[in-house]
Each structure stands twice: as C-alpha cells, then as structure tokens.
Amino acid sequence: MSISRAFDMIFFGGTGDLAIRKLLPALYYRFRDTPDPAGWRIIGCARTELTRDGYVDLVSENCRRFIPGEDFDEGTWQRFTHHIEYLTIDALSGEGFDELAERLRHSQDRVRVFYLSTASSLYAPICEGLSRVSAVTGLSRVVLEKPLGHDLSSSDAINEAVGRIFEEHAIFRIDHYLGKETVQNLMALRFGNSIFEPLWNRSNVEQVQITLAEQVGVEGRGDYYEHSGALRDMVQSHLLQLLCILAMEPPTSIDPDAIRDEKLKVLKVLRPFTPESVRTDIVRGQYRSGAIEGKVAPGYLEEEGIAENSRNETFVAIKARLDNWRWSGVPFYLRTGKRMQERLSEIVVNFREVPHPLLPPPASGGGNRLIIQLQPDESVKLFVMAKIPGDEMKVRPVALDLDFDEAFKTRQWDAYERLLTDVIAGNLTLFMRRDELDAAWRWIDPIHSAWEAQDTAPKTYAAGTWGPTAASALLARDGMNWREEN
C-alpha cells in the first residue's frame, strides 16, 4: 500500500534518535514504494540551530546506518531528501511557531500530521503553540509517543491539555509493537481461522507467557529511565497492549472502535493488585554488572545519569489474572527486562496436556504451544507432538513454522511504516484510545504505590541472565517454567 495523498509531516524532536533511526527511514521506504509522492512534505523541528542543508546532512549520515544496503538507493534517497525541510523551534519559549504557521499557510487542504517525538512534558506546550498560531486544521492529526505521563494523574493532565486543541479522533497514541506484522497476524490467526477460536479459552489453555527482553542497558537515557523504570516504560504500554490483543473477545467488525472496545474490556477485567499480592505475584529486579556475549556489561548503578543507591527497577515479572468467563484461572505471566541474556520479544500460549496420555512423554519441552515471536525475527510456530522415526513409539515436539518471507515473498513492513501510513489515512485501529490508557494506568498505579510503601530494594540479577531467580520461582510455585527453562 502506497501513500497517494498529499500531506505535511511535522516531526517535533526531529533531531532525536527516534526520528532519525525509525521515523525517517520508515518514510523513505514508503516514498520508494509510492508511484507519485510529489505531494509529500517533511519538516523536522527541534531546538538545535541548523540550516536545512545541515539537517539533511545529519539525516543522511545517520539514516544510511539504519537502512540495509540492499534497500538503499542513492537516487531515491536524493529525491526523498528534496521533500525534507527544517525549522528551529523552542516549545517552551514559543519561538519558531509563527514561522511554522507561515510555512503551512498555503496547505490548508492537506493532511497535516504533528508527530511529537519529545518528552511528554512538552506535549501540552507544543499543542498550545500550534493552537496559538492557528496551525491546527480540520485535517490535522497529532501523534503522541509513550509514555504519556508517569501515572494516571499526570496522564490525565496531558490528555486534557492535548484534548483542548485536538478532538479525540485526531489523537493517535502510538505503541509501535501494534504495528508489527506478527501482532496483526495474531488477530488474523484468531479471527480468520476456525481451528483456533474453539481452543482459545480456559478449557484448553493452561498458561500464557509474554516476554519483552532487551540486551541493552539504559543507553545514555539514565535521566529518563530513572523517572520511568521497567513498569512504566514497558508494562504499562507494550506488554498490556499485547495482552489485550491476545485475550480480547472477537470484535463485531474491524472498525477501529469495535476493536478498541474489546481491548478496553480486557483491561477492565484485569484483577487489581493489593499490597499483599504485589509481594507474592510480582518480581522487581535491577541488573548488576555481568557479561553479555563475552563482553563486560556495567551494572545499573554504574550507568550515566543513575542516582546513587537507586531502587529503580530494570526488570519486572508479573503473574496477572483476568476475571472473566473465558480466562478465569489461566495465569498470564508478563516479563520484561534490560541487560537480559537475549534480545527477545515473544508470546507463548501453552495448551493443556492431553487428558489421558497414551505415549511416553518426550525428554524435554512436551505439550502443544503456539509461539509468536516479534523480535529479533518475526515468526509464528505451532508445536505439535510427532513420532520420532525408528522402531519405538516415541514422540517429540515439532514446529509447524509460518515463514512470512517464504509464504508471501515480499519485504515485511517495519512497524512505523504501517503506523505512519495509518496516521496519514486517519485509521485509528492500532492506536490507543484515552479510556484504554486510563484503564492501564489504574492497574499500574497501585503496584508503584505498594513498592513505595514497602520500601524494599529490587532483587539484583547479573547482566546477561534471564533476571532474578525469584522470577523462575514465580512460575515454579505453579509447577511451570519460563519457555527457555524447559
């Protein structure tokens, strides 16, 4: 799908890591595959004093590192950069908004996207600045990166401020995990195939695991991470969104609000945590120095921008429960962490064992399971039991592997390609509605409150491992293991 309509894409935080590493390369791919991109205009905005040529040089130097050589075409890139402009804007002082309005004055009839790739504390000043210079039209949209605030109160304040300028249908709260092909394929697998839906319930599913593991540390973002932590940075957004898609009821249609209504229902039936259940069902960790792929990795307290004796968490494992008819009694184990053994994002649906086993169990890792991997490679695998060739009747798990590259023989879109295309088209399906965000914060806030009241330090784990041993014990109490431990 190409982007055929004319638009203005204005990136606030245009010199930042996200814009240069993800957003501009994503637009390059869409530009390359669009037959007539003449109506495109991209304006990078930041406080940095740069000329237009200086910005293009900065973008070109960095984007070449993030676009694979086989996808990079010099002629296409040069044509792409002809559509790029730059403007120095200070969101707090308001300097530069008048010039932005002047540049946009003759494009009132075009889609206008304001992408706020900045700290969420700047969302309100930016939107107020746009309103002051009358830059917001009926065809305008605003994209908000997570996290929106640090709790329900601060999130409400941001949403109220943005909502005074933009109507709800023009606010796109982005979570890039929802743009991944495998996440969308999860919906296709569930709702496009009759074999899965009858199995997708407490009678057939024993437990579910969702893991978002990173090998990197705070990567120079210590100041941000000290005010965020793994719970707010990853659980409140990515993990809960994946849980919603995995557990939601079939929507009545693919209309954006029909899908988002069902996701909201999942958030509403998440069992709230009490101070006691926080102690028993949540593991909070912080990495210490260790080794990753043979290289020494510093501990969290040794990272730049981290407070001495910080108790901020870099790892969280949660046993979550859904109190509804479909999922009652099925534990959902959520896990995320930095400086883990592998970079891995996956969903594992473990089905129940056969009621009366006739065959000897395999030596390891028995049972049917569906594994949806989001990174480093995107894939879907269904493990079934099959006989090992030979005289004896022995079985072991064998994967039925959906290879997207082989099946469709086309390059998979990056998540931001899909999401930017949807923003321009005005498609809200893969974006969070405000009531979804509110419900997520209502579930998260009591966890932080309990941690503060308990005043205990997070459990440490060595960099290059799968987290604190208590995370394994969390499942072991139920007679279960994380997938890599089987």
Coordinates of C-alpha atoms in Angstrom, one line a residue:
M1 CA 0.0 0.0 0.0
S2 CA 1.4 3.4 -1.0
I3 CA 0.7 6.8 0.4
S4 CA -1.1 8.5 -2.5
R5 CA -2.5 11.6 -0.8
A6 CA -0.6 14.9 -0.2
F7 CA 0.5 15.5 3.4
D8 CA 2.7 17.6 5.7
M9 CA 4.5 15.6 8.3
I10 CA 6.0 17.8 11.1
F11 CA 8.4 16.0 13.5
F12 CA 8.9 17.7 16.8
G13 CA 12.2 16.2 18.2
G14 CA 13.3 16.0 14.6
T15 CA 17.0 15.6 15.5
G16 CA 16.3 12.9 18.1
D17 CA 17.1 9.2 18.0
L18 CA 13.6 8.0 17.2
A19 CA 13.1 10.4 14.2
I20 CA 16.4 9.6 12.6
R21 CA 16.6 5.9 13.5
K22 CA 13.0 4.9 12.8
L23 CA 10.6 7.5 11.5
L24 CA 12.6 9.0 8.6
P25 CA 13.7 5.5 7.4
A26 CA 10.1 4.3 7.5
L27 CA 9.0 7.3 5.4
Y28 CA 11.9 6.5 3.0
Y29 CA 10.5 3.0 2.4
R30 CA 7.0 4.4 1.8
F31 CA 8.4 7.1 -0.5
R32 CA 10.3 4.4 -2.5
D33 CA 7.2 2.3 -3.0
T34 CA 4.8 5.2 -3.8
P35 CA 4.3 5.8 -7.5
D36 CA 3.7 9.6 -7.2
P37 CA 5.0 11.1 -3.9
A38 CA 5.1 14.6 -5.2
G39 CA 2.7 15.9 -2.5
W40 CA 4.9 15.0 0.4
R41 CA 6.5 17.5 2.8
I42 CA 8.5 16.5 5.8
I43 CA 9.5 19.2 8.3
G44 CA 11.9 18.4 11.1
C45 CA 11.6 20.7 14.2
A46 CA 14.0 20.9 17.1
R47 CA 15.8 23.4 19.3
T48 CA 19.1 22.8 17.6
E49 CA 20.2 25.6 15.3
L50 CA 20.6 24.0 11.9
T51 CA 20.2 25.1 8.3
R52 CA 18.0 23.0 6.0
D53 CA 21.2 21.6 4.3
G54 CA 22.7 20.9 7.7
Y55 CA 19.7 18.9 8.8
V56 CA 19.6 16.9 5.5
D57 CA 23.3 16.1 6.0
L58 CA 22.6 14.9 9.6
V59 CA 19.7 12.8 8.5
S60 CA 21.6 11.3 5.5
E61 CA 24.6 10.4 7.6
N62 CA 22.6 8.6 10.2
C63 CA 19.8 7.0 8.1
R64 CA 22.3 5.2 5.9
R65 CA 23.3 3.3 9.1
F66 CA 19.7 2.2 9.7
I67 CA 18.6 1.3 6.2
P68 CA 20.1 -2.0 4.9
G69 CA 22.4 -1.6 1.9
E70 CA 20.2 -3.8 -0.3
D71 CA 17.3 -1.4 0.3
F72 CA 19.2 1.9 -0.1
D73 CA 19.1 3.5 -3.5
E74 CA 21.1 6.7 -3.8
G75 CA 18.9 8.3 -6.5
T76 CA 15.7 7.5 -4.5
W77 CA 17.3 8.9 -1.3
Q78 CA 18.2 12.2 -3.1
R79 CA 14.7 12.6 -4.4
F80 CA 13.4 11.8 -0.9
T81 CA 15.6 14.5 0.8
H82 CA 14.1 17.1 -1.6
H83 CA 10.9 16.8 0.4
I84 CA 12.7 17.5 3.8
E85 CA 12.8 20.9 5.5
Y86 CA 14.0 22.0 8.9
L87 CA 12.8 24.6 11.4
T88 CA 14.3 25.6 14.8
I89 CA 11.5 25.7 17.4
D90 CA 11.7 26.0 21.1
A91 CA 8.5 24.6 22.6
L92 CA 8.8 26.2 25.9
S93 CA 9.6 29.8 24.8
G94 CA 7.3 29.5 21.7
E95 CA 10.0 30.7 19.4
G96 CA 9.6 29.4 15.9
F97 CA 5.8 28.6 15.9
D98 CA 5.0 31.7 13.8
E99 CA 7.4 30.6 11.1
L100 CA 5.9 27.1 11.1
A101 CA 2.5 28.6 10.6
E102 CA 3.8 30.7 7.7
R103 CA 5.2 27.6 6.0
L104 CA 1.9 25.8 6.4
R105 CA -0.3 28.7 5.4
H106 CA -0.8 27.6 1.8
S107 CA -1.5 24.0 2.6
Q108 CA -4.8 24.2 4.4
D109 CA -6.4 21.4 2.3
R110 CA -3.7 18.8 3.0
V111 CA -3.4 16.2 5.8
R112 CA -1.2 17.7 8.5
V113 CA 0.5 15.4 11.0
F114 CA 2.2 16.7 14.1
Y115 CA 4.4 13.9 15.4
L116 CA 5.5 14.7 19.0
S117 CA 8.8 12.7 19.4
T118 CA 9.7 14.6 22.6
A119 CA 9.4 14.2 26.3
S120 CA 5.7 14.0 27.2
S121 CA 6.1 17.1 29.4
L122 CA 6.4 19.1 26.1
Y123 CA 3.1 17.8 24.6
A124 CA 0.9 20.5 26.1
P125 CA 3.3 23.4 25.3
I126 CA 3.6 22.2 21.7
C127 CA -0.1 21.8 21.2
E128 CA -0.8 25.2 22.8
G129 CA 1.9 26.7 20.5
L130 CA 0.2 25.2 17.4
S131 CA -3.2 26.5 18.5
R132 CA -1.8 30.0 19.2
V133 CA -0.6 30.4 15.6
S134 CA -3.8 28.7 14.2
A135 CA -1.8 25.8 12.7
V136 CA -4.4 23.1 13.6
T137 CA -6.9 22.5 10.8
G138 CA -9.8 20.0 10.4
L139 CA -7.3 17.7 8.6
S140 CA -4.7 17.8 11.3
R141 CA -3.7 14.8 13.5
V142 CA -1.3 14.7 16.4
V143 CA 0.8 11.6 17.3
L144 CA 1.8 11.1 20.9
E145 CA 4.7 8.8 21.8
K146 CA 4.6 6.8 25.1
P147 CA 4.8 7.1 28.0
L148 CA 2.1 9.7 28.5
G149 CA 2.9 10.8 31.9
H150 CA 4.1 8.7 34.8
D151 CA 0.8 7.9 36.5
L152 CA -3.0 8.4 35.9
S153 CA -3.0 11.9 37.3
S154 CA -0.2 13.2 35.0
S155 CA -1.6 11.2 32.0
D156 CA -5.0 12.9 32.6
A157 CA -3.3 16.3 32.7
I158 CA -1.6 15.7 29.3
N159 CA -4.7 14.3 27.7
E160 CA -6.8 17.2 28.9
A161 CA -4.3 19.7 27.5
V162 CA -4.0 18.0 24.1
G163 CA -7.7 17.4 24.0
R164 CA -8.4 21.1 24.3
I165 CA -6.7 21.5 20.9
F166 CA -7.3 18.2 19.1
E167 CA -10.5 16.1 19.1
E168 CA -10.2 12.5 20.2
H169 CA -10.4 11.2 16.6
A170 CA -7.4 13.3 15.7
I171 CA -5.2 12.0 18.6
F172 CA -3.0 9.0 17.7
R173 CA -1.4 7.5 20.8
I174 CA 1.2 5.3 19.3
D175 CA 2.6 1.9 20.5
H176 CA 5.0 0.6 17.8
Y177 CA 4.5 -3.0 18.9
L178 CA 1.0 -2.9 17.5
G179 CA 2.4 -2.1 14.1
K180 CA 4.4 -5.3 13.9
E181 CA 3.1 -7.8 11.3
T182 CA 3.1 -10.7 13.8
V183 CA 0.9 -8.8 16.2
Q184 CA -1.6 -8.2 13.4
N185 CA -1.2 -11.8 12.3
L186 CA -2.2 -12.8 15.9
M187 CA -5.6 -11.3 15.1
A188 CA -5.7 -13.0 11.7
L189 CA -4.9 -16.3 13.3
R190 CA -7.5 -16.0 16.0
F191 CA -10.4 -14.5 14.0
G192 CA -9.6 -15.8 10.5
N193 CA -9.3 -19.5 11.3
S194 CA -12.0 -21.7 12.7
I195 CA -9.5 -24.1 14.3
F196 CA -8.1 -21.6 16.9
E197 CA -11.2 -19.9 18.4
P198 CA -12.7 -23.1 20.0
L199 CA -9.4 -23.7 21.7
W200 CA -8.8 -20.0 22.9
N201 CA -10.2 -20.3 26.4
R202 CA -9.6 -21.7 29.9
S203 CA -10.6 -25.2 29.0
N204 CA -7.7 -25.6 26.6
V205 CA -5.0 -23.0 27.5
E206 CA -3.0 -23.8 30.6
Q207 CA -1.0 -20.6 30.8
V208 CA 0.4 -17.7 28.7
Q209 CA 3.8 -16.0 28.7
I210 CA 4.6 -12.6 27.2
T211 CA 8.3 -11.7 27.3
L212 CA 9.9 -8.4 26.1
A213 CA 13.7 -8.8 26.8
E214 CA 16.4 -6.4 25.9
Q215 CA 20.2 -6.9 25.9
V216 CA 20.9 -3.2 26.0
G217 CA 21.0 -1.1 29.2
V218 CA 19.7 2.4 29.6
E219 CA 21.8 3.5 26.5
G220 CA 22.6 7.0 27.8
R221 CA 18.9 7.6 28.8
G222 CA 19.6 7.3 32.5
D223 CA 17.8 10.6 33.4
Y224 CA 14.6 9.4 31.6
Y225 CA 14.8 5.9 32.9
E226 CA 15.2 7.0 36.5
H227 CA 11.7 8.6 36.2
S228 CA 10.2 5.7 34.3
G229 CA 11.5 2.2 35.1
A230 CA 10.5 -1.1 33.5
L231 CA 6.9 -1.0 34.8
R232 CA 6.0 2.3 33.3
D233 CA 8.3 2.1 30.3
M234 CA 7.3 -1.4 29.1
V235 CA 4.5 -3.0 31.1
Q236 CA 2.0 -0.1 31.0
S237 CA 2.3 0.2 27.3
H238 CA 3.8 -2.7 25.2
L239 CA 3.0 -5.7 27.5
L240 CA -0.6 -4.6 28.3
Q241 CA -1.3 -3.9 24.6
L242 CA -0.1 -7.4 23.6
L243 CA -2.1 -8.9 26.4
C244 CA -5.3 -7.1 25.2
I245 CA -5.0 -8.4 21.6
L246 CA -4.2 -11.9 22.9
A247 CA -7.1 -12.1 25.3
M248 CA -9.8 -9.9 23.8
E249 CA -13.2 -11.2 22.6
P250 CA -13.9 -11.3 18.9
P251 CA -14.9 -7.7 17.8
T252 CA -18.2 -7.2 15.9
S253 CA -16.2 -5.8 13.0
I254 CA -12.7 -4.4 12.1
D255 CA -13.9 -0.9 12.8
P256 CA -11.3 0.8 15.0
D257 CA -13.7 1.5 17.9
A258 CA -15.1 -2.1 17.8
I259 CA -11.5 -3.4 18.3
R260 CA -10.6 -0.9 20.9
D261 CA -13.8 -1.6 22.8
E262 CA -12.8 -5.2 23.2
K263 CA -9.3 -4.3 24.3
L264 CA -10.7 -2.0 26.9
K265 CA -12.8 -4.8 28.3
V266 CA -9.6 -6.9 28.9
L267 CA -8.1 -4.0 30.8
K268 CA -11.2 -3.7 32.9
V269 CA -11.2 -7.4 34.0
L270 CA -7.5 -7.4 35.0
R271 CA -7.5 -8.3 38.6
P272 CA -6.3 -5.3 40.7
F273 CA -3.2 -5.8 42.8
T274 CA -3.3 -5.5 46.6
P275 CA -0.1 -4.8 48.7
E276 CA -0.1 -8.5 49.6
S277 CA -0.4 -9.8 46.0
V278 CA 2.3 -7.3 44.9
R279 CA 4.6 -9.2 47.3
T280 CA 3.6 -12.6 46.1
D281 CA 2.9 -12.2 42.4
I282 CA 5.4 -9.6 41.2
V283 CA 9.1 -9.7 41.0
R284 CA 11.0 -6.5 40.8
G285 CA 14.7 -6.6 39.7
Q286 CA 17.7 -4.4 38.9
Y287 CA 20.7 -5.6 36.9
R288 CA 24.2 -5.6 38.2
S289 CA 27.4 -6.0 36.2
G290 CA 27.8 -9.1 34.2
A291 CA 28.8 -10.4 30.8
I292 CA 26.8 -10.3 27.5
E293 CA 28.1 -12.1 24.5
G294 CA 31.6 -12.2 26.1
K295 CA 31.7 -8.5 26.9
V296 CA 31.6 -6.9 30.3
A297 CA 28.4 -5.0 30.9
P298 CA 28.2 -2.4 33.7
G299 CA 25.5 -2.6 36.4
Y300 CA 22.6 -0.2 36.5
L301 CA 24.1 1.8 39.3
E302 CA 27.2 2.3 37.2
E303 CA 25.3 3.8 34.3
E304 CA 25.5 7.5 33.5
G305 CA 22.6 9.5 34.9
I306 CA 21.6 7.0 37.6
A307 CA 21.2 8.1 41.1
E308 CA 23.5 6.6 43.8
N309 CA 21.7 3.7 45.5
S310 CA 18.7 4.0 43.1
R311 CA 15.9 1.5 43.7
N312 CA 14.5 1.9 40.2
E313 CA 13.5 -1.4 38.6
T314 CA 15.0 -2.6 35.3
F315 CA 13.1 -5.9 35.4
V316 CA 9.6 -6.9 36.2
A317 CA 7.8 -10.3 36.2
I318 CA 4.1 -10.3 36.9
K319 CA 1.5 -13.1 37.3
A320 CA -1.6 -11.4 36.0
R321 CA -5.2 -12.8 36.1
L322 CA -8.3 -12.0 34.1
D323 CA -11.5 -12.3 36.0
N324 CA -13.9 -13.2 33.1
W325 CA -15.6 -16.3 31.8
R326 CA -13.0 -17.0 29.0
W327 CA -9.8 -16.7 31.0
S328 CA -10.7 -17.4 34.7
G329 CA -8.0 -19.5 36.3
V330 CA -5.4 -19.0 33.5
P331 CA -2.3 -17.2 34.6
F332 CA -0.8 -14.6 32.2
Y333 CA 2.9 -14.2 33.0
L334 CA 4.4 -10.9 31.9
R335 CA 8.1 -10.3 31.9
T336 CA 10.4 -7.5 30.7
G337 CA 13.9 -6.5 31.5
K338 CA 17.1 -4.8 30.4
R339 CA 20.6 -6.5 30.1
M340 CA 18.9 -9.9 29.6
Q341 CA 20.6 -12.9 28.1
E342 CA 18.9 -12.4 24.7
R343 CA 17.0 -9.8 22.8
L344 CA 13.7 -11.4 22.6
S345 CA 10.0 -10.4 22.3
E346 CA 7.6 -13.3 22.1
I347 CA 4.2 -14.6 23.1
V348 CA 3.9 -18.2 24.2
V349 CA 0.4 -19.9 24.5
N350 CA 0.8 -23.2 26.3
F351 CA -2.1 -25.6 25.8
R352 CA -3.1 -28.2 28.3
E353 CA -1.8 -31.7 28.2
V354 CA -3.9 -34.4 26.7
P355 CA -6.3 -35.8 29.3
H356 CA -5.1 -39.4 29.1
P357 CA -1.5 -39.8 27.7
L358 CA -1.0 -43.0 25.8
L359 CA 2.6 -42.4 24.7
P360 CA 5.7 -41.8 26.8
P361 CA 6.4 -38.1 27.4
P362 CA 9.3 -36.5 25.5
A363 CA 12.6 -35.9 27.3
S364 CA 12.0 -32.2 27.4
G365 CA 9.6 -29.5 26.4
G366 CA 6.4 -31.5 25.8
G367 CA 2.9 -30.3 25.0
N368 CA 1.3 -28.1 22.3
R369 CA 2.3 -24.5 22.3
L370 CA 1.9 -21.5 20.0
I371 CA 4.9 -19.2 19.8
I372 CA 4.5 -15.8 18.3
Q373 CA 7.9 -14.1 18.0
L374 CA 8.1 -10.4 17.5
Q375 CA 11.9 -9.9 17.6
P376 CA 14.7 -10.5 16.7
D377 CA 12.8 -12.3 13.9
E378 CA 9.1 -12.2 13.3
S379 CA 7.6 -15.7 13.1
V380 CA 4.7 -17.9 14.2
K381 CA 5.3 -21.5 15.2
L382 CA 2.7 -24.1 16.4
F383 CA 4.4 -27.0 18.2
V384 CA 2.7 -30.4 17.9
M385 CA 3.8 -33.8 19.0
A386 CA 5.1 -36.1 16.3
K387 CA 6.7 -39.6 16.3
I388 CA 10.5 -39.8 16.1
P389 CA 11.5 -42.1 13.2
G390 CA 12.5 -45.5 14.3
D391 CA 11.1 -48.7 15.8
E392 CA 9.9 -47.3 19.2
M393 CA 6.8 -45.2 19.6
K394 CA 8.5 -42.1 20.9
V395 CA 7.4 -38.5 20.3
R396 CA 8.8 -35.0 20.5
P397 CA 7.6 -31.5 19.7
V398 CA 7.8 -30.5 16.1
A399 CA 7.2 -26.9 14.9
L400 CA 4.8 -26.1 12.1
D401 CA 6.5 -22.9 11.1
L402 CA 4.9 -19.9 9.3
D403 CA 7.7 -18.3 7.3
F404 CA 6.4 -14.9 6.2
D405 CA 9.3 -14.3 3.8
E406 CA 8.7 -17.7 2.1
A407 CA 4.9 -17.5 2.2
F408 CA 4.4 -14.0 0.8
K409 CA 7.8 -13.4 -0.9
T410 CA 7.7 -9.7 0.0
R411 CA 9.6 -7.5 2.4
Q412 CA 7.8 -7.1 5.7
W413 CA 7.0 -3.5 6.6
D414 CA 8.6 -2.0 9.7
A415 CA 6.1 -1.2 12.4
Y416 CA 6.5 2.5 11.9
E417 CA 5.8 2.2 8.2
R418 CA 2.4 0.7 9.0
L419 CA 1.6 3.2 11.7
L420 CA 2.7 6.3 9.8
T421 CA 0.6 5.2 6.8
D422 CA -2.4 4.7 9.1
V423 CA -2.0 8.1 10.7
I424 CA -2.0 9.8 7.3
A425 CA -5.0 7.7 6.3
G426 CA -6.8 8.5 9.6
N427 CA -7.0 4.9 10.6
L428 CA -7.1 4.6 14.4
T429 CA -7.3 0.8 14.7
L430 CA -3.7 0.3 16.0
F431 CA -3.7 3.3 18.3
M432 CA -4.8 3.6 22.0
R433 CA -8.0 5.4 22.9
R434 CA -7.9 7.6 26.0
D435 CA -10.1 5.3 28.1
E436 CA -7.7 2.4 27.3
L437 CA -4.8 4.5 28.5
D438 CA -6.7 5.4 31.7
A439 CA -7.6 1.8 32.4
A440 CA -3.9 0.7 32.0
W441 CA -2.7 3.4 34.5
R442 CA -5.4 2.4 37.0
W443 CA -3.9 -1.1 37.0
I444 CA -0.3 0.1 37.2
D445 CA -0.5 2.8 39.8
P446 CA -1.3 0.5 42.8
I447 CA 1.8 -1.5 42.0
H448 CA 4.0 1.5 42.3
S449 CA 2.2 2.7 45.4
A450 CA 2.8 -0.7 47.1
W451 CA 6.5 -0.7 46.2
E452 CA 6.9 2.8 47.7
A453 CA 5.1 1.7 50.9
Q454 CA 7.1 -1.5 51.2
D455 CA 10.3 0.5 50.8
T456 CA 12.3 -2.6 49.7
A457 CA 15.2 -2.7 47.2
P458 CA 14.7 -4.6 43.9
K459 CA 16.3 -8.0 43.6
T460 CA 19.5 -8.0 41.7
Y461 CA 20.4 -10.1 38.7
A462 CA 23.6 -10.4 36.7
A463 CA 23.6 -8.7 33.3
G464 CA 23.4 -11.5 30.6
T465 CA 21.0 -13.7 32.6
W466 CA 17.2 -14.1 32.4
G467 CA 16.6 -12.0 35.5
P468 CA 16.3 -12.6 39.3
T469 CA 15.9 -16.2 40.4
A470 CA 12.7 -15.1 42.0
A471 CA 11.2 -14.8 38.5
S472 CA 11.7 -18.5 38.0
A473 CA 10.2 -19.2 41.4
L474 CA 7.1 -17.2 40.5
L475 CA 6.3 -19.9 37.9
A476 CA 7.7 -22.8 39.8
R477 CA 5.2 -22.3 42.6
D478 CA 2.5 -23.2 40.0
G479 CA 4.6 -26.1 38.6
M480 CA 5.6 -24.2 35.5
N481 CA 8.7 -22.7 33.8
W482 CA 9.6 -19.9 31.5
R483 CA 10.0 -21.3 28.0
E484 CA 13.8 -21.2 27.9
E485 CA 13.9 -23.2 31.1
N486 CA 12.1 -26.2 29.7

